[in-house]
Amino acid sequence: MVVRPARHIENVRYAIRNVVAEAHRLETQGQHILYLNIGDPLKFDFQTPPHLIEAVHRAMRDGHNGYAPSAGILTAREAISRECANRGIPNISPDDVVVTTGASEALELALTALLDPGERVLLPSPGYPLYNALMAKLSTEGVPYSLDEENGWSLDLEEIDRLCTPGTRAILLCNPNNPTGAVLDREVLEGLLEIARRRGLVILSDEIYDKLIYDKPHVATASLATDVPILTFNGLSKGYLACGWRVGWMVFCNAHLMPELRAAVQRLADARLCGPAPQQYAIAPALDGPQDHIPEMMARLRRRRDLMVRRINAIPGLSVVEPAAAFYAMPRLQLPGVTSDEAFVMSLLRETGVLFVHGSGFGQKPGTTHFRVVFLPPEDILTAAFDRLEAFVHAHHAR
């Protein structure tokens, strides 16, 4: 007997981790791999702030090891509502917040509560692969809208308006963006909100990288409108260096516009019991407590970003738009003979041990090829990786 899996997940792919299997195989053969593929700062020289670790430790010692309320503990939800006020998002009460197992679960709960099979959500391309995976899981349609590399990876409002149909329910933003590191201008966000307002759409705003900004300011989408239903997603993973704790949340902004959706999410949250309980006791200390680790982290990341941009743009046939946030970039390949970025990435890995992720795993404009680079590693590792990349390009793709 052969058990057939559900057909609706046949196209689920997660490029970020799919390439790792080959890297692990090579490691077992003795090859040294330089991992520039996954956005986990704790794999490198960053550490979770000690006061957050102490908060979780204290919660465990004090016996907070059972189930938490399904929407999250009150002190955490109160802290998130205060954080929203600090970000210019008005009128958020703790009842508008749901704490989840990472921002990924928050997105899944929201999409599950919002969509019927066959309905559509506009998704950024390039964008985080989870979005398409969730759409496939729910038997719904993810419709890509293009981010414009020539315009700092911004979006085209006319294209988005054109892509909307009667079956479209929402527009999803990743701002700051993974994989490009782009940050959307206020004027672009206001134009997007006008489309949502006119067409009766929900805005889903993934802002998990909002603390990791270099120069260009980040504007919270929900700070710009009180008459559009907006769900904002965030968590401790990136800005607070606690990826493995899986602490995230969603906020119903302008919740008076979507009471039934909020109730539906709450029913789903009840059904899965709760997010990790002790870790929720770090949310208030994170948001309300010392923020010293962020400027120190960003100073290091700025040096690494600048190194990455300088080295990539110095290699003939490669170019990269300077990221405005986070620790990702999406270099473009314009090399003779390269028609598949996945083949390029795998060949580079096997020959040099440098691991990137192919751009097609995130979506890209037809006819273009890219790869995503994570510039979290220290400068010496980045330098070694870019030395190998440059030598590989010169050896195989010289003009």
GROMACS .gro file of C-alpha atoms in nm:
model
  399
    1MET     CA    1   0.000   0.000   0.000
    2VAL     CA    2   0.127   0.348  -0.091
    3VAL     CA    3  -0.020   0.643   0.098
    4ARG     CA    4  -0.076   0.941  -0.131
    5PRO     CA    5  -0.020   1.287   0.020
    6ALA     CA    6  -0.264   1.568  -0.043
    7ARG     CA    7  -0.233   1.713  -0.392
    8HIS     CA    8  -0.261   2.072  -0.273
    9ILE     CA    9   0.088   2.059  -0.117
   10GLU     CA   10   0.265   1.920  -0.424
   11ASN     CA   11   0.410   2.262  -0.505
   12VAL     CA   12   0.517   2.352  -0.151
   13ARG     CA   13   0.889   2.427  -0.156
   14TYR     CA   14   1.115   2.601   0.093
   15ALA     CA   15   1.428   2.695  -0.094
   16ILE     CA   16   1.611   2.828   0.212
   17ARG     CA   17   1.630   2.486   0.372
   18ASN     CA   18   1.616   2.272   0.058
   19VAL     CA   19   1.971   2.373  -0.041
   20VAL     CA   20   2.103   2.277   0.302
   21ALA     CA   21   2.066   1.904   0.237
   22GLU     CA   22   2.336   1.918  -0.030
   23ALA     CA   23   2.559   2.127   0.196
   24HIS     CA   24   2.527   1.868   0.472
   25ARG     CA   25   2.611   1.589   0.228
   26LEU     CA   26   2.927   1.772   0.127
   27GLU     CA   27   3.019   1.827   0.491
   28THR     CA   28   3.006   1.455   0.556
   29GLN     CA   29   3.267   1.421   0.280
   30GLY     CA   30   3.495   1.666   0.458
   31GLN     CA   31   3.420   1.989   0.272
   32HIS     CA   32   3.414   2.309   0.477
   33ILE     CA   33   3.091   2.501   0.410
   34LEU     CA   34   3.048   2.876   0.450
   35TYR     CA   35   2.679   2.923   0.532
   36LEU     CA   36   2.538   3.247   0.390
   37ASN     CA   37   2.191   3.107   0.345
   38ILE     CA   38   1.979   3.137   0.659
   39GLY     CA   39   1.873   3.438   0.861
   40ASP     CA   40   1.959   3.315   1.211
   41PRO     CA   41   2.189   3.565   1.387
   42LEU     CA   42   2.255   3.315   1.666
   43LYS     CA   43   2.446   3.092   1.424
   44PHE     CA   44   2.711   3.364   1.421
   45ASP     CA   45   2.845   3.616   1.675
   46PHE     CA   46   2.515   3.757   1.805
   47GLN     CA   47   2.356   3.661   2.135
   48THR     CA   48   2.011   3.689   2.292
   49PRO     CA   49   2.006   3.981   2.539
   50PRO     CA   50   2.073   3.843   2.890
   51HIS     CA   51   1.772   4.015   3.050
   52LEU     CA   52   1.542   3.822   2.815
   53ILE     CA   53   1.704   3.492   2.907
   54GLU     CA   54   1.667   3.580   3.275
   55ALA     CA   55   1.298   3.664   3.223
   56VAL     CA   56   1.229   3.322   3.072
   57HIS     CA   57   1.441   3.149   3.337
   58ARG     CA   58   1.249   3.329   3.611
   59ALA     CA   59   0.916   3.236   3.453
   60MET     CA   60   1.019   2.870   3.450
   61ARG     CA   61   1.143   2.885   3.811
   62ASP     CA   62   0.819   3.053   3.917
   63GLY     CA   63   0.614   2.770   3.770
   64HIS     CA   64   0.483   2.926   3.449
   65ASN     CA   65   0.533   2.602   3.258
   66GLY     CA   66   0.174   2.504   3.186
   67TYR     CA   67  -0.063   2.623   2.917
   68ALA     CA   68  -0.095   2.998   2.869
   69PRO     CA   69  -0.415   3.176   2.760
   70SER     CA   70  -0.472   3.101   2.393
   71ALA     CA   71  -0.432   3.469   2.295
   72GLY     CA   72  -0.120   3.504   2.510
   73ILE     CA   73  -0.047   3.623   2.863
   74LEU     CA   74  -0.188   3.963   2.950
   75THR     CA   75   0.142   4.133   3.038
   76ALA     CA   76   0.279   4.041   2.694
   77ARG     CA   77  -0.028   4.168   2.511
   78GLU     CA   78  -0.022   4.490   2.712
   79ALA     CA   79   0.345   4.543   2.618
   80ILE     CA   80   0.266   4.484   2.249
   81SER     CA   81  -0.018   4.739   2.264
   82ARG     CA   82   0.224   4.993   2.416
   83GLU     CA   83   0.478   4.915   2.143
   84CYS     CA   84   0.210   4.982   1.881
   85ALA     CA   85   0.142   5.322   2.037
   86ASN     CA   86   0.514   5.399   2.027
   87ARG     CA   87   0.513   5.310   1.656
   88GLY     CA   88   0.225   5.549   1.587
   89ILE     CA   89  -0.047   5.283   1.566
   90PRO     CA   90  -0.347   5.417   1.760
   91ASN     CA   91  -0.611   5.254   1.976
   92ILE     CA   92  -0.464   4.905   2.018
   93SER     CA   93  -0.591   4.722   2.324
   94PRO     CA   94  -0.453   4.393   2.458
   95ASP     CA   95  -0.768   4.229   2.318
   96ASP     CA   96  -0.648   4.319   1.968
   97VAL     CA   97  -0.330   4.110   2.011
   98VAL     CA   98  -0.274   3.736   1.967
   99VAL     CA   99   0.061   3.587   2.073
  100THR     CA  100   0.167   3.297   1.852
  101THR     CA  101   0.437   3.037   1.789
  102GLY     CA  102   0.647   3.273   1.584
  103ALA     CA  103   0.519   3.524   1.330
  104SER     CA  104   0.480   3.229   1.091
  105GLU     CA  105   0.194   3.086   1.296
  106ALA     CA  106   0.037   3.430   1.317
  107LEU     CA  107   0.032   3.450   0.937
  108GLU     CA  108  -0.114   3.101   0.910
  109LEU     CA  109  -0.391   3.172   1.161
  110ALA     CA  110  -0.480   3.496   0.984
  111LEU     CA  111  -0.488   3.346   0.635
  112THR     CA  112  -0.681   3.040   0.754
  113ALA     CA  113  -0.944   3.259   0.917
  114LEU     CA  114  -0.967   3.496   0.620
  115LEU     CA  115  -0.968   3.279   0.307
  116ASP     CA  116  -1.199   3.031   0.144
  117PRO     CA  117  -1.054   2.788  -0.114
  118GLY     CA  118  -0.987   2.961  -0.446
  119GLU     CA  119  -0.970   3.313  -0.305
  120ARG     CA  120  -0.668   3.530  -0.380
  121VAL     CA  121  -0.401   3.722  -0.192
  122LEU     CA  122  -0.145   3.945  -0.364
  123LEU     CA  123   0.207   3.844  -0.256
  124PRO     CA  124   0.542   4.022  -0.304
  125SER     CA  125   0.785   3.878  -0.557
  126PRO     CA  126   1.059   3.838  -0.444
  127GLY     CA  127   0.910   3.737  -0.111
  128TYR     CA  128   0.945   3.498   0.179
  129PRO     CA  129   0.868   3.141   0.059
  130LEU     CA  130   0.635   3.074   0.352
  131TYR     CA  131   0.368   3.291   0.193
  132ASN     CA  132   0.326   3.071  -0.114
  133ALA     CA  133   0.350   2.757   0.099
  134LEU     CA  134   0.059   2.873   0.315
  135MET     CA  135  -0.149   2.957   0.010
  136ALA     CA  136  -0.091   2.609  -0.130
  137LYS     CA  137  -0.178   2.452   0.207
  138LEU     CA  138  -0.508   2.642   0.215
  139SER     CA  139  -0.595   2.568  -0.151
  140THR     CA  140  -0.602   2.940  -0.221
  141GLU     CA  141  -0.424   3.148  -0.484
  142GLY     CA  142  -0.116   3.356  -0.422
  143VAL     CA  143  -0.085   3.618  -0.697
  144PRO     CA  144   0.265   3.767  -0.725
  145TYR     CA  145   0.320   4.139  -0.761
  146SER     CA  146   0.663   4.248  -0.876
  147LEU     CA  147   0.916   4.439  -0.670
  148ASP     CA  148   1.115   4.667  -0.898
  149GLU     CA  149   1.490   4.614  -0.873
  150GLU     CA  150   1.555   4.930  -1.074
  151ASN     CA  151   1.360   5.131  -0.816
  152GLY     CA  152   1.518   5.002  -0.496
  153TRP     CA  153   1.292   4.694  -0.492
  154SER     CA  154   0.982   4.911  -0.441
  155LEU     CA  155   0.640   4.809  -0.571
  156ASP     CA  156   0.427   4.929  -0.862
  157LEU     CA  157   0.090   5.058  -0.740
  158GLU     CA  158  -0.062   5.045  -1.089
  159GLU     CA  159   0.032   4.676  -1.121
  160ILE     CA  160  -0.121   4.597  -0.782
  161ASP     CA  161  -0.445   4.774  -0.871
  162ARG     CA  162  -0.454   4.587  -1.203
  163LEU     CA  163  -0.404   4.249  -1.033
  164CYS     CA  164  -0.703   4.294  -0.801
  165THR     CA  165  -1.014   4.095  -0.895
  166PRO     CA  166  -1.347   4.025  -0.723
  167GLY     CA  167  -1.181   3.715  -0.568
  168THR     CA  168  -0.896   3.912  -0.414
  169ARG     CA  169  -0.923   3.940  -0.035
  170ALA     CA  170  -0.594   4.088   0.080
  171ILE     CA  171  -0.255   4.236  -0.007
  172LEU     CA  172   0.043   4.102   0.184
  173LEU     CA  173   0.347   4.320   0.252
  174CYS     CA  174   0.688   4.217   0.378
  175ASN     CA  175   0.831   4.550   0.491
  176PRO     CA  176   1.126   4.550   0.549
  177ASN     CA  177   1.152   4.285   0.283
  178ASN     CA  178   1.305   3.941   0.295
  179PRO     CA  179   1.497   3.866   0.065
  180THR     CA  180   1.588   4.214  -0.067
  181GLY     CA  181   1.629   4.422   0.249
  182ALA     CA  182   1.415   4.696   0.092
  183VAL     CA  183   1.203   4.942   0.294
  184LEU     CA  184   0.892   5.095   0.137
  185ASP     CA  185   0.847   5.474   0.126
  186ARG     CA  186   0.561   5.634   0.314
  187GLU     CA  187   0.408   5.757  -0.013
  188VAL     CA  188   0.404   5.402  -0.153
  189LEU     CA  189   0.233   5.271   0.161
  190GLU     CA  190  -0.027   5.549   0.140
  191GLY     CA  191  -0.095   5.459  -0.223
  192LEU     CA  192  -0.134   5.094  -0.130
  193LEU     CA  193  -0.376   5.180   0.148
  194GLU     CA  194  -0.584   5.382  -0.097
  195ILE     CA  195  -0.614   5.075  -0.322
  196ALA     CA  196  -0.718   4.862  -0.024
  197ARG     CA  197  -0.967   5.127   0.086
  198ARG     CA  198  -1.126   5.153  -0.260
  199ARG     CA  199  -1.140   4.779  -0.320
  200GLY     CA  200  -1.237   4.666   0.031
  201LEU     CA  201  -0.919   4.463   0.094
  202VAL     CA  202  -0.734   4.360   0.408
  203ILE     CA  203  -0.368   4.459   0.442
  204LEU     CA  204  -0.140   4.193   0.595
  205SER     CA  205   0.180   4.369   0.701
  206ASP     CA  206   0.475   4.147   0.799
  207GLU     CA  207   0.710   4.382   0.988
  208ILE     CA  208   0.937   4.131   1.162
  209TYR     CA  209   1.251   4.328   1.061
  210ASP     CA  210   1.124   4.672   1.168
  211LYS     CA  211   1.399   4.716   1.430
  212LEU     CA  212   1.682   4.635   1.190
  213ILE     CA  213   1.704   4.962   0.997
  214TYR     CA  214   2.016   5.134   0.863
  215ASP     CA  215   1.929   5.485   0.741
  216LYS     CA  216   1.591   5.496   0.570
  217PRO     CA  217   1.312   5.520   0.829
  218HIS     CA  218   1.057   5.241   0.859
  219VAL     CA  219   0.693   5.345   0.873
  220ALA     CA  220   0.443   5.107   1.031
  221THR     CA  221   0.166   5.049   0.778
  222ALA     CA  222  -0.108   5.073   1.041
  223SER     CA  223   0.016   5.418   1.152
  224LEU     CA  224  -0.114   5.563   0.825
  225ALA     CA  225  -0.484   5.471   0.824
  226THR     CA  226  -0.774   5.426   1.063
  227ASP     CA  227  -1.027   5.321   0.798
  228VAL     CA  228  -0.855   5.014   0.646
  229PRO     CA  229  -0.843   4.670   0.812
  230ILE     CA  230  -0.474   4.596   0.878
  231LEU     CA  231  -0.312   4.298   1.047
  232THR     CA  232   0.045   4.358   1.160
  233PHE     CA  233   0.283   4.068   1.228
  234ASN     CA  234   0.597   4.080   1.440
  235GLY     CA  235   0.794   3.888   1.701
  236LEU     CA  236   1.113   3.844   1.903
  237SER     CA  237   1.304   3.634   1.649
  238LYS     CA  238   1.501   3.898   1.462
  239GLY     CA  239   1.519   4.229   1.647
  240TYR     CA  240   1.551   4.056   1.984
  241LEU     CA  241   1.772   3.767   1.871
  242ALA     CA  242   1.547   3.487   1.995
  243CYS     CA  243   1.469   3.287   1.679
  244GLY     CA  244   1.444   2.948   1.848
  245TRP     CA  245   1.199   3.064   2.112
  246ARG     CA  246   0.928   3.096   1.843
  247VAL     CA  247   0.758   3.401   1.993
  248GLY     CA  248   0.550   3.606   1.753
  249TRP     CA  249   0.224   3.794   1.743
  250MET     CA  250  -0.043   3.953   1.527
  251VAL     CA  251  -0.219   4.281   1.596
  252PHE     CA  252  -0.567   4.364   1.467
  253CYS     CA  253  -0.527   4.730   1.372
  254ASN     CA  254  -0.857   4.913   1.323
  255ALA     CA  255  -1.016   4.608   1.479
  256HIS     CA  256  -1.364   4.765   1.469
  257LEU     CA  257  -1.358   4.694   1.092
  258MET     CA  258  -1.310   4.317   1.135
  259PRO     CA  259  -1.478   4.183   1.452
  260GLU     CA  260  -1.581   3.857   1.283
  261LEU     CA  261  -1.229   3.795   1.153
  262ARG     CA  262  -1.083   3.860   1.497
  263ALA     CA  263  -1.333   3.617   1.649
  264ALA     CA  264  -1.244   3.354   1.387
  265VAL     CA  265  -0.871   3.388   1.462
  266GLN     CA  266  -0.949   3.355   1.832
  267ARG     CA  267  -1.138   3.029   1.769
  268LEU     CA  268  -0.839   2.892   1.579
  269ALA     CA  269  -0.606   3.008   1.856
  270ASP     CA  270  -0.826   2.833   2.113
  271ALA     CA  271  -0.816   2.511   1.911
  272ARG     CA  272  -0.436   2.495   1.915
  273LEU     CA  273  -0.423   2.585   2.289
  274CYS     CA  274  -0.139   2.842   2.307
  275GLY     CA  275   0.203   2.956   2.201
  276PRO     CA  276   0.511   2.863   2.410
  277ALA     CA  277   0.430   2.981   2.761
  278PRO     CA  278   0.754   3.065   2.950
  279GLN     CA  279   0.899   3.254   2.652
  280GLN     CA  280   0.602   3.493   2.653
  281TYR     CA  281   0.736   3.636   2.978
  282ALA     CA  282   1.024   3.786   2.775
  283ILE     CA  283   0.795   4.001   2.557
  284ALA     CA  284   0.743   4.284   2.805
  285PRO     CA  285   1.112   4.296   2.911
  286ALA     CA  286   1.208   4.300   2.542
  287LEU     CA  287   0.974   4.577   2.429
  288ASP     CA  288   0.985   4.789   2.746
  289GLY     CA  289   1.341   4.717   2.862
  290PRO     CA  290   1.694   4.806   2.747
  291GLN     CA  291   1.742   4.827   2.371
  292ASP     CA  292   2.124   4.856   2.380
  293HIS     CA  293   2.179   4.543   2.174
  294ILE     CA  294   2.005   4.691   1.867
  295PRO     CA  295   2.243   4.979   1.783
  296GLU     CA  296   2.539   4.754   1.861
  297MET     CA  297   2.401   4.484   1.632
  298MET     CA  298   2.325   4.733   1.356
  299ALA     CA  299   2.674   4.883   1.372
  300ARG     CA  300   2.820   4.538   1.304
  301LEU     CA  301   2.564   4.464   1.034
  302ARG     CA  302   2.630   4.798   0.864
  303ARG     CA  303   3.001   4.709   0.826
  304ARG     CA  304   2.907   4.368   0.688
  305ARG     CA  305   2.647   4.513   0.453
  306ASP     CA  306   2.897   4.765   0.318
  307LEU     CA  307   3.155   4.490   0.267
  308MET     CA  308   2.899   4.275   0.085
  309VAL     CA  309   2.787   4.559  -0.144
  310ARG     CA  310   3.144   4.658  -0.228
  311ARG     CA  311   3.257   4.304  -0.305
  312ILE     CA  312   2.950   4.196  -0.504
  313ASN     CA  313   2.943   4.508  -0.719
  314ALA     CA  314   3.314   4.466  -0.795
  315ILE     CA  315   3.260   4.127  -0.963
  316PRO     CA  316   3.184   4.165  -1.336
  317GLY     CA  317   2.839   4.031  -1.418
  318LEU     CA  318   2.708   4.070  -1.061
  319SER     CA  319   2.525   4.366  -0.909
  320VAL     CA  320   2.331   4.430  -0.591
  321VAL     CA  321   2.094   4.698  -0.462
  322GLU     CA  322   2.212   4.818  -0.120
  323PRO     CA  323   1.973   4.687   0.148
  324ALA     CA  324   1.805   4.949   0.368
  325ALA     CA  325   1.723   4.703   0.646
  326ALA     CA  326   1.767   4.349   0.781
  327PHE     CA  327   2.061   4.126   0.684
  328TYR     CA  328   1.970   4.007   0.336
  329ALA     CA  329   2.043   4.115  -0.018
  330MET     CA  330   1.936   3.987  -0.359
  331PRO     CA  331   2.232   4.015  -0.601
  332ARG     CA  332   2.158   3.984  -0.972
  333LEU     CA  333   2.344   3.747  -1.203
  334GLN     CA  334   2.415   3.868  -1.557
  335LEU     CA  335   2.678   3.617  -1.656
  336PRO     CA  336   2.732   3.442  -1.989
  337GLY     CA  337   2.588   3.093  -1.985
  338VAL     CA  338   2.390   3.136  -1.660
  339THR     CA  339   2.023   3.070  -1.722
  340SER     CA  340   1.942   2.891  -1.395
  341ASP     CA  341   2.026   3.056  -1.066
  342GLU     CA  342   1.964   2.729  -0.884
  343ALA     CA  343   2.224   2.553  -1.101
  344PHE     CA  344   2.467   2.841  -1.038
  345VAL     CA  345   2.416   2.823  -0.661
  346MET     CA  346   2.458   2.445  -0.651
  347SER     CA  347   2.770   2.452  -0.870
  348LEU     CA  348   2.919   2.725  -0.652
  349LEU     CA  349   2.843   2.519  -0.341
  350ARG     CA  350   2.996   2.198  -0.474
  351GLU     CA  351   3.311   2.363  -0.602
  352THR     CA  352   3.377   2.627  -0.335
  353GLY     CA  353   3.170   2.537  -0.029
  354VAL     CA  354   2.990   2.875  -0.033
  355LEU     CA  355   2.616   2.841   0.025
  356PHE     CA  356   2.368   3.101  -0.098
  357VAL     CA  357   2.000   3.050  -0.188
  358HIS     CA  358   1.883   3.073  -0.548
  359GLY     CA  359   1.665   3.372  -0.627
  360SER     CA  360   1.400   3.165  -0.802
  361GLY     CA  361   1.317   3.021  -0.458
  362PHE     CA  362   1.178   3.364  -0.364
  363GLY     CA  363   1.032   3.471  -0.699
  364GLN     CA  364   1.185   3.710  -0.948
  365LYS     CA  365   1.109   3.892  -1.270
  366PRO     CA  366   1.095   3.649  -1.565
  367GLY     CA  367   1.421   3.641  -1.756
  368THR     CA  368   1.632   3.746  -1.457
  369THR     CA  369   1.848   3.539  -1.224
  370HIS     CA  370   1.951   3.618  -0.867
  371PHE     CA  371   2.071   3.467  -0.544
  372ARG     CA  372   2.005   3.570  -0.185
  373VAL     CA  373   2.299   3.641   0.040
  374VAL     CA  374   2.282   3.658   0.419
  375PHE     CA  375   2.553   3.891   0.549
  376LEU     CA  376   2.528   3.794   0.916
  377PRO     CA  377   2.871   3.621   0.935
  378PRO     CA  378   3.176   3.816   1.059
  379GLU     CA  379   3.385   4.005   0.805
  380ASP     CA  380   3.654   3.739   0.776
  381ILE     CA  381   3.399   3.476   0.677
  382LEU     CA  382   3.228   3.712   0.435
  383THR     CA  383   3.563   3.803   0.282
  384ALA     CA  384   3.652   3.436   0.234
  385ALA     CA  385   3.311   3.367   0.078
  386PHE     CA  386   3.334   3.657  -0.164
  387ASP     CA  387   3.692   3.564  -0.255
  388ARG     CA  388   3.568   3.217  -0.351
  389LEU     CA  389   3.268   3.359  -0.536
  390GLU     CA  390   3.489   3.597  -0.735
  391ALA     CA  391   3.734   3.321  -0.826
  392PHE     CA  392   3.446   3.092  -0.930
  393VAL     CA  393   3.296   3.360  -1.156
  394HIS     CA  394   3.632   3.439  -1.316
  395ALA     CA  395   3.702   3.069  -1.373
  396HIS     CA  396   3.367   2.974  -1.526
  397HIS     CA  397   3.193   3.285  -1.651
  398ALA     CA  398   3.461   3.527  -1.768
  399ARG     CA  399   3.328   3.768  -2.028
   0.00000   0.00000   0.00000
